[in-house]
XYZ file of C-alpha atoms in Angstrom:
660
model
C -117.874 78.388 27.549
C -116.364 81.099 25.742
C -115.913 80.725 21.917
C -112.397 80.939 20.375
C -111.693 82.607 16.968
C -109.607 80.221 14.480
C -106.490 81.714 12.888
C -106.002 80.410 9.878
C -102.217 81.697 10.291
C -101.739 79.278 13.110
C -102.935 76.206 11.015
C -100.274 74.301 10.023
C -102.123 71.112 8.911
C -101.027 69.437 5.622
C -104.287 70.169 3.781
C -104.320 73.928 4.759
C -100.714 74.392 3.630
C -101.531 72.613 0.501
C -104.523 74.587 -0.189
C -103.164 77.930 0.500
C -99.172 77.811 0.464
C -96.770 78.112 3.041
C -96.708 82.235 3.309
C -100.114 82.794 1.999
C -101.900 84.922 4.748
C -98.191 86.860 5.166
C -98.230 87.544 1.048
C -102.069 88.463 1.777
C -101.434 91.066 4.542
C -98.659 92.583 2.383
C -100.927 92.915 -0.458
C -103.328 94.460 1.112
C -100.890 96.981 2.663
C -99.695 97.565 -0.788
C -103.036 98.505 -2.252
C -104.012 100.814 0.351
C -103.388 104.007 -1.631
C -105.595 102.557 -4.274
C -108.410 101.922 -1.560
C -107.873 105.229 -0.467
C -108.133 106.665 -3.831
C -111.531 104.733 -4.709
C -112.989 105.984 -1.577
C -112.073 109.592 -2.514
C -113.897 109.157 -5.879
C -116.966 107.821 -4.055
C -117.340 110.873 -1.962
C -116.703 112.801 -5.209
C -113.255 113.938 -3.802
C -111.197 113.579 -6.517
C -107.810 113.407 -4.875
C -105.646 116.005 -3.178
C -103.968 118.881 -5.089
C -105.193 120.018 -8.285
C -108.977 119.228 -8.643
C -109.674 116.726 -11.763
C -113.003 116.006 -13.623
C -114.392 113.075 -12.496
C -113.858 111.101 -15.592
C -110.456 111.859 -15.458
C -110.295 110.829 -12.307
C -111.928 107.491 -12.775
C -109.298 106.807 -15.593
C -106.414 107.471 -13.477
C -107.767 105.115 -10.617
C -108.413 102.490 -13.198
C -104.854 102.847 -14.770
C -103.667 102.590 -10.958
C -105.602 99.463 -10.467
C -103.993 97.687 -13.661
C -100.485 99.000 -12.733
C -100.854 96.881 -8.991
C -101.036 93.604 -10.733
C -97.713 91.683 -12.400
C -96.536 92.961 -15.891
C -93.935 92.249 -18.386
C -91.895 95.239 -19.653
C -93.489 95.313 -22.770
C -96.978 95.327 -21.365
C -95.732 98.283 -19.295
C -94.148 99.871 -21.900
C -97.260 100.080 -23.683
C -99.335 101.016 -20.707
C -97.107 104.088 -20.762
C -97.213 104.862 -24.057
C -101.123 105.057 -24.084
C -101.375 106.750 -20.553
C -98.914 109.486 -21.432
C -100.340 110.110 -24.617
C -103.718 110.645 -23.261
C -102.191 112.799 -20.725
C -100.675 115.015 -23.308
C -100.858 119.047 -22.739
C -102.263 118.040 -19.081
C -99.232 117.288 -17.504
C -98.997 120.168 -15.172
C -102.893 119.498 -13.799
C -102.223 115.689 -13.938
C -98.754 115.885 -11.974
C -100.565 118.718 -9.372
C -102.961 115.805 -8.320
C -102.094 113.199 -5.826
C -102.965 110.118 -7.743
C -101.840 111.585 -11.062
C -98.609 112.339 -9.593
C -98.077 108.672 -8.286
C -99.013 107.472 -11.965
C -96.466 109.600 -13.778
C -93.804 108.697 -11.234
C -94.277 105.104 -12.448
C -94.398 105.638 -15.823
C -91.671 107.894 -16.602
C -89.552 104.983 -16.423
C -91.153 103.350 -19.382
C -91.816 106.112 -21.705
C -90.343 106.024 -24.960
C -87.718 108.274 -26.442
C -89.875 110.656 -28.323
C -92.580 111.268 -25.570
C -89.990 111.357 -22.521
C -88.314 113.785 -24.481
C -91.334 115.912 -24.896
C -91.858 115.754 -21.162
C -88.280 116.777 -20.175
C -88.937 119.942 -22.342
C -92.221 120.420 -20.682
C -90.830 120.295 -17.099
C -87.939 122.572 -18.488
C -90.332 125.149 -19.753
C -92.719 125.146 -16.559
C -89.951 124.118 -13.996
C -90.945 126.857 -11.169
C -94.279 125.456 -11.272
C -93.178 121.711 -11.180
C -90.609 122.734 -8.309
C -92.954 124.742 -5.945
C -95.993 121.978 -6.113
C -96.243 119.104 -3.327
C -97.340 116.900 -5.853
C -95.788 117.828 -8.840
C -92.506 117.931 -7.455
C -92.320 114.156 -7.080
C -92.747 113.929 -10.766
C -89.991 116.254 -11.662
C -87.769 114.210 -9.115
C -88.561 111.155 -10.905
C -87.842 112.659 -14.121
C -84.169 113.777 -12.918
C -83.535 110.393 -11.865
C -85.057 108.755 -14.679
C -82.693 111.169 -17.128
C -79.971 110.203 -14.902
C -79.837 106.586 -15.422
C -80.726 107.006 -18.910
C -77.467 109.232 -19.706
C -75.138 107.436 -18.005
C -75.961 103.807 -18.598
C -73.232 103.453 -21.239
C -70.556 104.296 -18.937
C -71.191 101.937 -16.354
C -69.236 98.323 -16.630
C -71.276 95.519 -17.423
C -70.045 93.458 -14.707
C -70.363 96.523 -12.443
C -73.954 97.093 -13.251
C -74.931 93.464 -12.309
C -73.328 93.352 -9.289
C -75.187 96.705 -8.251
C -78.633 95.835 -9.217
C -78.114 92.223 -7.397
C -76.907 94.173 -4.091
C -79.412 96.722 -4.650
C -82.320 94.337 -4.673
C -80.801 92.613 -1.732
C -80.634 95.370 0.400
C -84.292 96.381 -0.627
C -85.278 92.845 0.699
C -83.356 92.932 3.783
C -83.658 96.305 4.882
C -86.464 96.833 7.415
C -87.540 100.388 7.446
C -89.588 102.150 9.930
C -93.273 102.937 8.950
C -92.838 106.430 6.754
C -89.311 106.267 6.924
C -88.870 105.153 3.672
C -88.554 107.836 0.763
C -91.508 108.011 -1.630
C -89.097 106.715 -4.386
C -88.528 103.651 -2.821
C -92.286 102.323 -2.745
C -92.385 102.040 -6.571
C -95.027 99.779 -8.014
C -92.712 99.130 -11.233
C -88.746 98.810 -10.813
C -86.925 101.697 -12.222
C -83.250 101.432 -11.610
C -82.411 97.894 -13.106
C -84.921 98.625 -16.150
C -83.223 102.071 -17.127
C -79.857 100.538 -16.756
C -80.459 97.817 -18.930
C -82.603 99.382 -21.834
C -81.361 100.416 -25.155
C -81.760 104.074 -25.931
C -80.439 105.927 -28.947
C -77.060 107.958 -28.351
C -79.029 111.112 -29.573
C -81.758 110.645 -26.661
C -79.139 109.828 -23.947
C -77.539 112.905 -24.892
C -80.709 114.746 -24.506
C -81.094 113.194 -20.821
C -77.926 114.143 -20.218
C -78.447 117.960 -21.077
C -81.759 117.949 -19.269
C -80.069 117.215 -15.947
C -77.283 119.825 -16.535
C -80.033 122.672 -17.502
C -82.103 121.786 -14.313
C -78.981 122.033 -12.305
C -78.073 125.309 -13.736
C -81.664 126.531 -13.372
C -81.473 125.561 -9.584
C -78.079 127.332 -9.112
C -79.147 130.445 -10.466
C -82.402 130.260 -8.340
C -80.732 128.874 -5.445
C -81.302 131.770 -2.999
C -85.002 131.201 -3.572
C -85.693 127.298 -3.768
C -83.178 126.680 -0.703
C -85.955 127.590 1.424
C -88.852 126.050 -0.349
C -89.628 122.744 1.795
C -90.783 120.780 -2.091
C -88.159 122.536 -3.849
C -85.349 121.401 -1.265
C -86.114 117.744 -2.386
C -85.414 118.546 -5.829
C -82.343 120.381 -5.047
C -81.137 117.376 -2.908
C -82.113 114.925 -6.329
C -80.275 117.198 -8.544
C -77.021 117.096 -6.109
C -77.680 113.234 -6.016
C -77.577 112.995 -9.379
C -74.442 115.327 -10.213
C -72.482 112.635 -8.398
C -73.962 109.490 -9.541
C -75.893 108.460 -5.810
C -79.150 106.447 -6.497
C -79.973 106.202 -2.753
C -81.720 109.177 -1.576
C -81.510 108.230 1.998
C -77.999 108.109 3.532
C -77.475 104.224 4.340
C -74.166 102.975 5.779
C -72.054 101.538 2.772
C -74.752 102.605 0.284
C -72.640 105.199 -1.578
C -70.072 102.660 -2.380
C -72.029 101.557 -5.806
C -72.616 104.690 -7.213
C -73.093 105.392 -10.841
C -70.096 106.674 -12.613
C -70.757 110.047 -14.198
C -69.407 112.580 -16.671
C -66.551 114.536 -15.101
C -68.178 117.746 -16.419
C -70.758 117.337 -13.980
C -68.439 117.798 -10.841
C -67.964 121.228 -12.235
C -72.141 121.982 -11.312
C -71.580 120.269 -8.007
C -68.674 122.685 -7.276
C -70.781 125.594 -8.553
C -73.379 124.428 -5.858
C -70.710 124.400 -3.055
C -69.110 127.589 -3.670
C -72.435 129.528 -3.901
C -73.705 128.017 -0.555
C -70.691 128.661 1.114
C -70.349 132.548 -0.147
C -73.848 133.134 1.358
C -74.121 135.436 4.094
C -76.624 133.657 5.589
C -74.679 130.198 5.791
C -75.070 129.432 9.301
C -78.993 129.825 8.967
C -79.061 126.771 6.928
C -77.946 124.792 9.798
C -81.091 125.606 12.004
C -83.800 123.987 9.685
C -83.890 120.403 8.844
C -84.966 120.893 5.388
C -81.893 123.343 4.545
C -79.539 120.795 6.653
C -80.330 117.736 4.740
C -79.419 119.959 1.467
C -75.802 120.346 3.192
C -75.752 116.400 4.312
C -76.300 115.263 0.723
C -73.718 117.793 -0.676
C -71.384 116.422 1.718
C -72.167 113.130 0.675
C -72.054 113.986 -3.020
C -68.664 115.695 -2.734
C -67.063 113.047 -0.754
C -68.399 110.202 -3.458
C -66.875 112.016 -6.215
C -63.284 112.160 -4.027
C -63.055 116.076 -4.349
C -60.990 116.504 -1.185
C -60.597 120.183 -1.798
C -64.015 120.952 -1.971
C -64.983 118.751 0.953
C -62.309 120.095 3.169
C -63.432 123.463 2.529
C -66.926 122.892 3.167
C -66.177 120.910 6.441
C -63.969 123.377 7.395
C -66.448 126.156 7.039
C -68.916 123.961 9.362
C -66.698 123.727 11.798
C -65.491 127.410 12.343
C -68.860 128.862 12.086
C -71.284 126.358 13.102
C -69.920 123.351 15.552
C -66.923 124.926 17.212
C -67.891 128.153 18.677
C -68.942 129.747 22.088
C -70.777 127.583 24.688
C -74.402 127.437 24.482
C -75.597 130.136 27.081
C -78.671 129.458 29.446
C -82.262 130.428 28.281
C -84.734 132.313 30.590
C -87.254 129.887 31.664
C -90.095 129.515 29.320
C -93.018 127.469 28.453
C -91.407 126.807 24.941
C -87.909 125.660 26.020
C -87.100 122.567 27.367
C -86.912 122.003 31.269
C -84.400 123.603 33.383
C -82.670 120.787 34.080
C -81.983 119.662 30.677
C -80.676 123.312 29.903
C -78.227 122.987 32.608
C -76.879 119.671 31.363
C -76.593 121.104 27.555
C -75.470 124.642 28.904
C -71.515 123.648 28.410
C -72.066 121.810 24.971
C -70.654 123.452 21.871
C -73.323 125.015 19.423
C -73.349 121.988 17.243
C -75.107 120.264 19.708
C -77.952 122.881 19.733
C -80.661 121.371 17.353
C -81.346 118.184 16.260
C -80.684 119.598 12.743
C -77.294 120.552 13.484
C -76.389 117.121 15.164
C -77.511 115.351 11.915
C -75.070 117.428 9.898
C -72.155 117.063 12.412
C -72.858 113.246 12.179
C -72.424 113.492 8.312
C -69.264 115.237 8.405
C -67.990 112.782 10.943
C -68.772 109.966 8.090
C -67.079 112.008 5.111
C -64.369 113.689 6.984
C -60.545 112.673 6.554
C -59.199 110.900 9.837
C -56.711 113.861 10.472
C -59.361 116.245 10.531
C -61.803 114.150 12.519
C -58.800 113.764 15.105
C -57.738 117.080 15.260
C -60.702 119.102 14.826
C -63.730 117.578 15.452
C -63.025 115.179 18.139
C -60.385 117.482 20.127
C -62.448 120.878 19.587
C -66.217 119.479 19.905
C -66.179 115.988 21.566
C -63.356 115.701 23.943
C -64.473 115.936 27.773
C -67.820 115.785 26.539
C -67.879 112.131 25.397
C -69.835 110.697 28.816
C -72.543 113.477 28.718
C -73.293 113.100 25.260
C -73.523 109.401 25.291
C -75.870 109.777 28.484
C -77.828 111.870 26.216
C -81.034 110.530 24.190
C -80.181 113.255 21.617
C -76.739 112.703 21.130
C -75.830 108.998 21.991
C -76.257 108.265 17.923
C -73.646 110.729 17.103
C -71.047 109.313 19.740
C -71.773 105.932 18.100
C -71.253 107.508 14.631
C -67.632 109.010 16.069
C -66.858 105.660 17.716
C -67.698 103.510 14.348
C -65.701 105.995 12.592
C -62.520 106.163 14.550
C -59.286 104.916 13.014
C -56.576 106.057 15.461
C -55.763 104.111 18.270
C -55.057 107.102 20.321
C -58.280 108.634 19.670
C -59.855 105.745 20.628
C -57.901 105.169 24.034
C -59.015 109.159 24.936
C -62.775 108.332 23.968
C -62.821 105.170 25.881
C -61.018 106.774 28.994
C -64.091 109.185 29.254
C -66.562 105.957 28.794
C -64.863 103.255 30.503
C -66.864 104.000 34.056
C -70.372 104.887 32.132
C -71.256 101.414 30.775
C -73.079 100.499 33.760
C -75.227 103.679 33.463
C -75.399 103.217 29.587
C -76.910 99.996 30.001
C -79.366 101.183 32.585
C -80.977 103.958 30.254
C -80.823 101.542 27.181
C -78.044 103.263 25.460
C -76.534 99.570 24.281
C -75.554 100.596 21.257
C -72.755 102.837 22.519
C -71.364 99.727 24.306
C -71.715 97.667 21.061
C -69.853 100.242 19.116
C -67.017 100.284 22.096
C -66.744 96.529 21.732
C -66.486 96.848 17.889
C -63.710 99.392 17.906
C -61.810 97.495 20.556
C -61.917 94.470 18.111
C -61.317 96.478 15.187
C -58.232 98.586 16.475
C -57.057 95.897 19.019
C -56.751 98.378 21.994
C -58.477 98.224 25.218
C -59.901 95.330 24.974
C -58.988 93.786 28.675
C -60.257 96.861 30.246
C -63.569 96.632 28.197
C -64.184 92.921 29.151
C -63.595 93.914 32.928
C -65.748 97.073 32.724
C -68.758 95.199 30.984
C -68.506 92.172 33.246
C -68.607 94.644 36.307
C -71.481 96.424 34.905
C -73.227 93.282 34.632
C -72.402 92.160 38.038
C -70.940 88.633 36.388
C -67.280 88.971 37.184
C -67.345 85.866 39.437
C -70.187 83.569 38.558
C -70.964 80.445 36.667
C -70.462 80.484 32.909
C -74.197 80.143 32.478
C -74.872 83.334 34.194
C -72.155 85.337 32.531
C -73.198 84.536 29.191
C -76.955 84.832 29.784
C -75.886 88.308 31.501
C -74.317 89.301 28.262
C -77.013 88.052 26.134
C -79.740 89.525 27.846
C -77.841 92.574 28.883
C -79.277 92.200 32.214
C -77.171 92.275 35.503
C -76.691 88.587 36.648
C -78.049 89.486 40.183
C -81.395 91.149 38.865
C -84.511 88.800 38.573
C -86.150 88.862 35.142
C -89.932 88.857 34.630
C -89.582 85.386 32.702
C -87.461 82.844 32.774
C -86.053 82.747 29.852
C -86.144 86.525 28.163
C -85.444 86.836 24.610
C -81.825 87.631 23.469
C -80.967 91.159 22.799
C -79.687 92.000 19.940
C -76.867 94.340 20.921
C -76.070 91.638 23.438
C -75.234 88.938 21.047
C -73.346 91.566 18.754
C -70.920 92.206 21.728
C -70.625 88.839 22.449
C -69.735 88.429 18.817
C -67.042 91.015 19.025
C -65.585 89.528 22.199
C -64.958 86.511 20.408
C -63.193 88.471 17.847
C -60.772 89.873 20.627
C -56.913 88.769 20.725
C -57.742 86.873 24.054
C -61.607 85.436 23.933
C -60.351 82.244 26.126
C -62.715 83.315 28.985
C -65.866 83.378 26.831
C -64.984 80.576 24.846
C -64.657 78.369 27.729
C -67.915 79.536 29.325
C -69.591 78.476 25.952
C -67.611 75.252 25.882
C -69.043 74.480 29.811
C -72.680 75.421 29.157
C -75.125 72.710 29.287
C -75.669 71.237 25.897
C -79.446 71.714 25.999
C -78.645 75.412 26.975
C -76.324 75.900 24.179
C -78.677 74.352 21.582
C -81.286 76.722 22.865
C -79.446 79.748 22.217
C -78.171 78.942 19.129
C -81.651 78.185 17.888
C -82.993 81.995 18.447
C -82.490 84.464 15.465
C -79.876 86.390 17.426
C -78.219 83.640 19.070
C -77.379 81.689 15.828
C -74.829 84.349 14.516
C -72.695 83.635 18.114
C -71.688 80.456 16.057
C -70.358 82.066 13.258
C -68.281 84.334 15.631
C -67.051 81.230 17.145
C -66.197 79.453 14.351
C -64.820 82.165 12.319
C -63.053 84.088 15.127
C -59.460 84.751 14.273
C -58.206 84.011 17.977
C -60.445 81.175 18.543
C -58.449 77.632 18.554
C -59.020 74.888 16.241
C -59.674 72.572 19.440
C -62.163 74.627 20.640
C -63.953 74.713 17.461
C -63.817 70.758 17.450
C -64.988 70.703 20.660
C -68.088 72.804 19.827
C -68.893 70.570 17.204
C -68.604 67.334 19.873
C -70.522 69.306 22.593
C -73.533 69.780 20.062
C -74.016 66.152 19.271
C -77.631 64.906 19.947
C -78.916 68.347 19.520
C -78.541 68.453 15.649
C -81.897 67.398 14.781
C -83.236 69.597 17.443
C -81.151 72.555 16.134
C -82.406 71.755 12.765
C -86.080 72.015 13.483
C -85.726 76.241 13.499
C -84.783 78.169 10.544
C -81.693 79.700 12.487
C -80.831 76.427 13.730
C -80.385 74.984 10.454
C -78.027 77.539 9.532
C -75.771 76.460 12.623
C -76.084 72.627 11.897
C -74.460 73.729 8.193
C -72.140 75.973 9.815
C -70.738 72.939 12.095
C -70.848 70.623 8.858
C -68.598 73.046 7.276
C -66.087 73.505 9.998
C -66.166 69.919 11.299
C -63.599 67.274 10.166
C -64.689 64.091 7.803
C -65.429 61.894 11.089
C -67.459 64.595 12.511
C -69.410 65.466 9.714
C -70.508 61.847 9.070
C -71.627 61.946 12.812
C -73.897 64.956 12.208
C -75.355 63.290 8.870
C -75.843 60.083 10.990
C -77.998 61.982 13.545
C -79.867 63.410 11.080
C -80.510 60.541 9.189
C -82.615 59.142 12.455
C -85.064 61.955 12.236
C -84.868 62.445 8.364
C -88.829 61.984 7.952
C -89.258 64.564 10.746
C -86.935 67.162 9.393
C -88.211 66.740 5.827
C -91.497 68.367 7.222
C -89.753 71.599 7.421
C -88.575 73.626 4.412
C -85.315 74.625 5.864
C -84.908 71.126 7.263
C -85.074 69.707 3.577
C -83.180 71.975 2.227
C -80.183 70.869 4.580
C -81.144 67.512 3.916
C -80.768 68.085 0.521
C -77.344 69.659 0.607
C -76.041 67.168 3.100
C -77.451 63.903 1.190
C -79.030 62.813 4.549
C -81.500 60.483 2.244
C -78.350 58.923 0.392
C -76.777 58.264 3.502
C -79.457 56.685 5.231
C -79.809 54.438 2.299
C -76.005 53.729 1.696
C -73.405 55.177 4.084
C -70.515 53.976 1.599
C -72.259 55.751 -1.593
C -72.628 58.790 0.274
C -68.806 59.081 1.156
C -68.057 58.742 -2.521
C -70.580 61.408 -3.207
C -69.362 64.088 -0.649
C -65.947 63.433 -1.976
C -67.210 63.863 -5.567
C -69.304 67.116 -4.524
C -66.162 68.671 -2.947
C -63.732 67.864 -5.805
C -66.327 69.900 -8.059
C -66.862 72.831 -5.602
C -63.204 72.902 -5.400
C -62.755 73.004 -9.069
C -65.472 75.523 -9.697
C -63.565 77.867 -7.207
C -60.326 77.448 -8.875
C -62.092 78.374 -12.191
C -63.912 81.388 -10.984
C -60.738 82.663 -8.858
C -58.409 81.932 -11.909
C -61.064 83.903 -14.262
C -61.318 86.765 -11.644
C -57.459 87.153 -11.306
C -57.178 87.171 -15.122
C -59.699 90.179 -15.546
C -57.625 91.916 -12.963
C -54.437 92.122 -14.958
C -54.117 95.267 -16.883
């Protein structure tokens, strides 16, 4: 008989949970992954290979590894300040060699934010005097980027409004915890052992020191401008240029994330002049078009576009976009190249032969996407769409390399006429898009139809035709949309997982002006199947769209709440289903709310075994209802009054603050 291995993560006994904690094994795995750099550093030392980059003495390397191990442990701010003071003091007059070593670079990055005013001032002077050395080294350049970032935060902290600072820190923390990034995709600055952003903005520094930090940012910017022709082609220096551009505009996120630039820092107005100099210098180059051909130089232009857009400098922004449009995006068609081993297959060349030059390389495609994001609506419609995209939208959407560009175009379309033209080119291609897996294009089409209130009927018809579910039962129609699989296709499993884009498409349709067909289909589904869908991670958000839909009737909401009666205790067994229970409770009338709590009270002990179930039971006072329903009614009314009073106080305070 084969021996089976015991998996502790699957052990759900109370003793195991009490001994190790609910997320013990998950946290342990994260901790091991986090300390991978430290383990590698130790293994290099045992092999007498003291880090990559500049070679260090064995004693120096062992000292740095010990410091790195100390930094991985949880520390208070005072302890971190003490460590930074001691370590940076030990590294005095050794900054260049230490920063040029991989381990030393990592440590100096973390310690810069917690250094005192005197030591950080000395380091800024060292960076300024040896700027070329730091800028061109693949490890020391990271330290220089962090120094620029810390100097930015210290210099502009007094300009930030206290409330805005608090909101920005909370949103940044929330994004950091919820954002899922692919391995290796995150910037190195996002992998900090010690937090930098919140600490530097909240810490108190002298006015003279803040002024010195601002001068350092400007000094480095001027140095980069004067040597731009040399540094722009350097792979490591390119990152420093990008950091400087973001600093001058107050952007703190290196990676361009949708909506991340909305909480940028307030910076001195004089810094915008330096940003203008960067823009003017780059546009005046005879080799301007060569910048688009390489990824490292294309990203510099992308960050420059972000910086100009966030500072609301419409003149400089339009000049740069117009130059890119005339010299890069809108030009003669790409000619077919002769067949060669290093060139793509002949079939792909034929497909791309009639496309504008903007789609020739990946770097130019990414630059075009950034232009779509920051371009004014009139320029986007009259220039970029009309001259670059029109009559090519279908071909681009079906291409693996350019379908994301089409998604970006549709997402930023605010003109109904423009959306009508895009939809006309894509309406017959929905089935082909689903077959090749470009479901994101279909999703942004649905969102645009809901946002602009156009082409909604045609979209629904074409989607149902593509999924072969125009004349099938409600269950099959909903399943086809959720799985994005045609209704007449048999799947490998009886109940496949809900497709993320399928769920989002259905949510968008529920926000259409006339979603009655899908509302009726959901209400006519078997109760068990409906509860099963709402219990899944992607399916649970359909309840949000149903309850909050602008054109979903009140009677339909009440009917959904009644349909789920008898399934609420089952829904509460999953974390996503518990969200649906709370949502239905808030949307229901007093009688329906009592019915929900009554059903939960019958399974109170079972539901309390789950942490999310216990939380919902506590919020809805299920234990109190089980003991005394009359007291529960009084308590619920009192809670509602307190909540209403609190909302009035908060709302009133906000309104008073808004008055000039």
